[in-house]
Amino acid sequence: MSDILDQTRQAAAAPQREGQPTTAARPLPLAGVRVLDVSQVMAGPYSCMLLGDLGADVVKIEPPGTGDQTRGAMGFKMKGPDSMGFLNMNRNKRSLAINLKSEAGREVFYELVKSADILVENYRPGVMKKLKCDYETVRALNPRLVYVSISGFGQTGPWAGRPGFDLMAQAMSGVMSVTGHPGGPPVKAGVPVADIGCGLFATHAALAAYIGAKNTGEGQYIDASLFEAALAFSVWDISEYWGRGTQPIPLGTANRMSAPYQAVKSKDGYFVMGATNQKLWLQLCEVIGRPDLAADPRFATNPDRLANREVLIEELEKTFVTRTSDEWVEALLAAGIPAGTMYSYPEAFESEHGRHRQMRLDIDHPNEGKVSNIGFAVKLTGTPQQVRRPPPLLGQHSGEILNEIGLDASAVEDLAARGAFAP
Ligand SMILES: CC(C)(COP(=O)(O)OP(=O)(O)OC[C@H]1O[C@@H](n2cnc3c(N)ncnc32)[C@H](O)[C@@H]1OP(=O)(O)O)[C@@H](O)C(=O)NCCC(=O)NCCSC(=O)C(=O)O
């Protein structure tokens, strides 16, 4: 509590408003936009980090004591209290620790809502209503607000009340039914496609609705789910079912639309290649010295090659096992045929190209010294994104944020006495 009072007094002495970068010649596109990040774990925090990277003032509202559960309970422990996972989804944010279960905590929340443009939450459906922080309640305070709820399965329908993680979304969307090898045990996508995908869809919808609200003065409620994100990613797979009536099955690394397009065996392991159209197919036969395959009626067209994929790959691998993966990748690329090495994450991030594209950022952090973050996946060349703030400590900015909404030390003391900052 005395920390928050000190913070409030210091902030009052040096008032500042986040979101107006002074260093860039042009401000970031979302400078001056205020986002309330009322979220935990991945989908919500990731979405808000993207908005923060684009310049928004992201205020992360967390329960006192634990904060976002990913700080302590999930991910890999570091020197300080926060996990590496948390540190990778929360840069460019400020943290306000308030107890939304208390009347006093909610007063602060409602005050913040008045100046907010976008709110993102991803608690179990019903939690925000129980906290009296749901859309209907806050809309009355700020009709311009764009309010995004992220959940496992959406806010309506028979599964709406279920809690959900990426794994449930991958299983229940059908994604796992096309992942892995035919007849093998269940396999999920190695990375959380439903979570990150949902975060991306939520972000694009929030930005569109924000533009709409600027034009009309009216915000809206956005209902995003991990389940629907996973379904939305299933374009090729459901196309097979809707187009041909056959149920798509897992194909390992192969593709249901084209062949050859998969990982293939070489002299020293595997590499990936794709000759997905007729031009590339004929070039491939030429560069690997197999004119017989180009002339073989079993492989004449893409549908023929798909129908005979197993024997096609057997034939290709008879040649591919004569040289190393690196040799083939080089030879295929020289002929303009897409090919690549199968790297581990360290090899990919530390590759000359990964480094050139700045996909690892080393951020100065008060507890960790340097902390590594995944770099910006797209680069805005006119207004390059920056790490303006390291991931915040729990409640690090409580005082300055309270001060910004006009609360002085005595008001903060009163809130504290009424349980606003107690776990
Ligand atoms: C992820 C969850 C399963 C986690 O479930 P739980 O840990 O049981 O959390 P819940 O959401 O049910 O509830 C959170 C509780 O925190 C309380 N809460 C939250 N914020 C506050 C503040 N500021 N103050 C006081 N209390 C608070 C809230 O009232 C709830 O209290 P009580 O009601 O008293 O308990 C669920 O939140 C969920 O289904 N979320 C939607 C989908 C989603 O985003 N999934 C995670 C994606 S990440 C992922 O899948 C992956 O990484 O993999």
PDB file of N, CA and C in Angstrom, residues 1-11 64 96-98 394-400 402-403 408-409 412-413 415-416 420-422:
ATOM      1  N   MET A   1       0.820  -1.198   0.000  1.00  0.00           N
ATOM      2  CA  MET A   1       0.000   0.000   0.000  1.00  0.00           C
ATOM      3  C   MET A   1       0.864   1.261   0.000  1.00  0.00           C
ATOM      4  N   SER A   2       1.904   1.272   0.863  1.00  0.00           N
ATOM      5  CA  SER A   2       2.743   2.475   0.884  1.00  0.00           C
ATOM      6  C   SER A   2       3.430   2.664  -0.471  1.00  0.00           C
ATOM      7  N   ASP A   3       3.688   1.529  -1.200  1.00  0.00           N
ATOM      8  CA  ASP A   3       4.242   1.625  -2.562  1.00  0.00           C
ATOM      9  C   ASP A   3       3.325   2.432  -3.461  1.00  0.00           C
ATOM     10  N   ILE A   4       2.026   2.100  -3.375  1.00  0.00           N
ATOM     11  CA  ILE A   4       1.058   2.770  -4.252  1.00  0.00           C
ATOM     12  C   ILE A   4       0.966   4.252  -3.896  1.00  0.00           C
ATOM     13  N   LEU A   5       1.008   4.542  -2.586  1.00  0.00           N
ATOM     14  CA  LEU A   5       0.975   5.957  -2.176  1.00  0.00           C
ATOM     15  C   LEU A   5       2.200   6.699  -2.685  1.00  0.00           C
ATOM     16  N   ASP A   6       3.378   6.062  -2.525  1.00  0.00           N
ATOM     17  CA  ASP A   6       4.607   6.693  -3.038  1.00  0.00           C
ATOM     18  C   ASP A   6       4.499   6.931  -4.536  1.00  0.00           C
ATOM     19  N   GLN A   7       4.038   5.895  -5.244  1.00  0.00           N
ATOM     20  CA  GLN A   7       3.891   6.029  -6.697  1.00  0.00           C
ATOM     21  C   GLN A   7       2.949   7.172  -7.043  1.00  0.00           C
ATOM     22  N   THR A   8       1.843   7.267  -6.301  1.00  0.00           N
ATOM     23  CA  THR A   8       0.851   8.307  -6.591  1.00  0.00           C
ATOM     24  C   THR A   8       1.463   9.695  -6.390  1.00  0.00           C
ATOM     25  N   ARG A   9       2.220   9.846  -5.274  1.00  0.00           N
ATOM     26  CA  ARG A   9       2.817  11.156  -4.987  1.00  0.00           C
ATOM     27  C   ARG A   9       3.853  11.514  -6.053  1.00  0.00           C
ATOM     28  N   GLN A  10       4.667  10.527  -6.422  1.00  0.00           N
ATOM     29  CA  GLN A  10       5.691  10.805  -7.443  1.00  0.00           C
ATOM     30  C   GLN A  10       5.042  11.192  -8.769  1.00  0.00           C
ATOM     31  N   ALA A  11       3.986  10.457  -9.122  1.00  0.00           N
ATOM     32  CA  ALA A  11       3.311  10.733 -10.389  1.00  0.00           C
ATOM     33  C   ALA A  11       2.691  12.116 -10.382  1.00  0.00           C
ATOM     34  N   PRO A  64      -4.722  -8.094  -7.448  1.00  0.00           N
ATOM     35  CA  PRO A  64      -3.560  -7.935  -6.544  1.00  0.00           C
ATOM     36  C   PRO A  64      -3.140  -9.302  -6.002  1.00  0.00           C
ATOM     37  N   LEU A  96      -1.708  -2.172 -13.488  1.00  0.00           N
ATOM     38  CA  LEU A  96      -2.488  -1.628 -12.373  1.00  0.00           C
ATOM     39  C   LEU A  96      -3.079  -2.819 -11.627  1.00  0.00           C
ATOM     40  N   ALA A  97      -2.726  -2.961 -10.350  1.00  0.00           N
ATOM     41  CA  ALA A  97      -3.262  -4.079  -9.566  1.00  0.00           C
ATOM     42  C   ALA A  97      -4.437  -3.580  -8.732  1.00  0.00           C
ATOM     43  N   ILE A  98      -5.652  -3.969  -9.125  1.00  0.00           N
ATOM     44  CA  ILE A  98      -6.828  -3.594  -8.318  1.00  0.00           C
ATOM     45  C   ILE A  98      -7.766  -4.790  -8.192  1.00  0.00           C
ATOM     46  N   LEU A 394       4.038  -6.559 -11.390  1.00  0.00           N
ATOM     47  CA  LEU A 394       2.650  -6.466 -10.932  1.00  0.00           C
ATOM     48  C   LEU A 394       2.423  -5.159 -10.157  1.00  0.00           C
ATOM     49  N   GLY A 395       1.514  -4.353 -10.646  1.00  0.00           N
ATOM     50  CA  GLY A 395       1.156  -3.109  -9.956  1.00  0.00           C
ATOM     51  C   GLY A 395       2.194  -2.006 -10.086  1.00  0.00           C
ATOM     52  N   GLN A 396       3.148  -2.194 -10.991  1.00  0.00           N
ATOM     53  CA  GLN A 396       4.252  -1.224 -11.097  1.00  0.00           C
ATOM     54  C   GLN A 396       3.762   0.194 -11.378  1.00  0.00           C
ATOM     55  N   HIS A 397       2.654   0.310 -12.108  1.00  0.00           N
ATOM     56  CA  HIS A 397       2.209   1.648 -12.512  1.00  0.00           C
ATOM     57  C   HIS A 397       0.910   2.076 -11.833  1.00  0.00           C
ATOM     58  N   SER A 398       0.551   1.352 -10.759  1.00  0.00           N
ATOM     59  CA  SER A 398      -0.732   1.656 -10.098  1.00  0.00           C
ATOM     60  C   SER A 398      -0.813   3.135  -9.733  1.00  0.00           C
ATOM     61  N   GLY A 399       0.227   3.643  -9.064  1.00  0.00           N
ATOM     62  CA  GLY A 399       0.197   5.028  -8.589  1.00  0.00           C
ATOM     63  C   GLY A 399       0.019   6.015  -9.712  1.00  0.00           C
ATOM     64  N   GLU A 400       0.806   5.861 -10.775  1.00  0.00           N
ATOM     65  CA  GLU A 400       0.732   6.866 -11.849  1.00  0.00           C
ATOM     66  C   GLU A 400      -0.614   6.799 -12.566  1.00  0.00           C
ATOM     67  N   LEU A 402      -3.513   5.840 -11.184  1.00  0.00           N
ATOM     68  CA  LEU A 402      -4.514   6.436 -10.278  1.00  0.00           C
ATOM     69  C   LEU A 402      -4.427   7.948 -10.329  1.00  0.00           C
ATOM     70  N   ASN A 403      -3.196   8.417 -10.399  1.00  0.00           N
ATOM     71  CA  ASN A 403      -2.994   9.856 -10.486  1.00  0.00           C
ATOM     72  C   ASN A 403      -3.582  10.433 -11.775  1.00  0.00           C
ATOM     73  N   ASP A 408      -5.773  11.713  -5.763  1.00  0.00           N
ATOM     74  CA  ASP A 408      -4.590  12.119  -5.009  1.00  0.00           C
ATOM     75  C   ASP A 408      -4.336  11.117  -3.884  1.00  0.00           C
ATOM     76  N   ALA A 409      -3.284  11.372  -3.108  1.00  0.00           N
ATOM     77  CA  ALA A 409      -2.872  10.400  -2.092  1.00  0.00           C
ATOM     78  C   ALA A 409      -4.000  10.099  -1.102  1.00  0.00           C
ATOM     79  N   VAL A 412      -6.461   7.782  -2.650  1.00  0.00           N
ATOM     80  CA  VAL A 412      -5.881   6.437  -2.767  1.00  0.00           C
ATOM     81  C   VAL A 412      -5.913   5.739  -1.405  1.00  0.00           C
ATOM     82  N   GLU A 413      -5.647   6.515  -0.367  1.00  0.00           N
ATOM     83  CA  GLU A 413      -5.706   5.925   0.985  1.00  0.00           C
ATOM     84  C   GLU A 413      -7.119   5.427   1.290  1.00  0.00           C
ATOM     85  N   LEU A 415      -9.354   4.473  -0.941  1.00  0.00           N
ATOM     86  CA  LEU A 415      -9.602   3.250  -1.736  1.00  0.00           C
ATOM     87  C   LEU A 415      -8.966   2.046  -1.054  1.00  0.00           C
ATOM     88  N   ALA A 416      -7.750   2.249  -0.557  1.00  0.00           N
ATOM     89  CA  ALA A 416      -7.028   1.149   0.090  1.00  0.00           C
ATOM     90  C   ALA A 416      -7.806   0.660   1.307  1.00  0.00           C
ATOM     91  N   ALA A 420      -9.459  -1.858  -2.182  1.00  0.00           N
ATOM     92  CA  ALA A 420      -9.224  -1.832  -3.638  1.00  0.00           C
ATOM     93  C   ALA A 420      -7.931  -2.529  -4.039  1.00  0.00           C
ATOM     94  N   PHE A 421      -6.955  -2.536  -3.141  1.00  0.00           N
ATOM     95  CA  PHE A 421      -5.644  -3.071  -3.540  1.00  0.00           C
ATOM     96  C   PHE A 421      -5.295  -4.371  -2.824  1.00  0.00           C
ATOM     97  N   ALA A 422      -6.253  -4.876  -2.051  1.00  0.00           N
ATOM     98  CA  ALA A 422      -5.968  -6.100  -1.281  1.00  0.00           C
ATOM     99  C   ALA A 422      -6.292  -7.327  -2.124  1.00  0.00           C
TER     100      ALA A 422
END
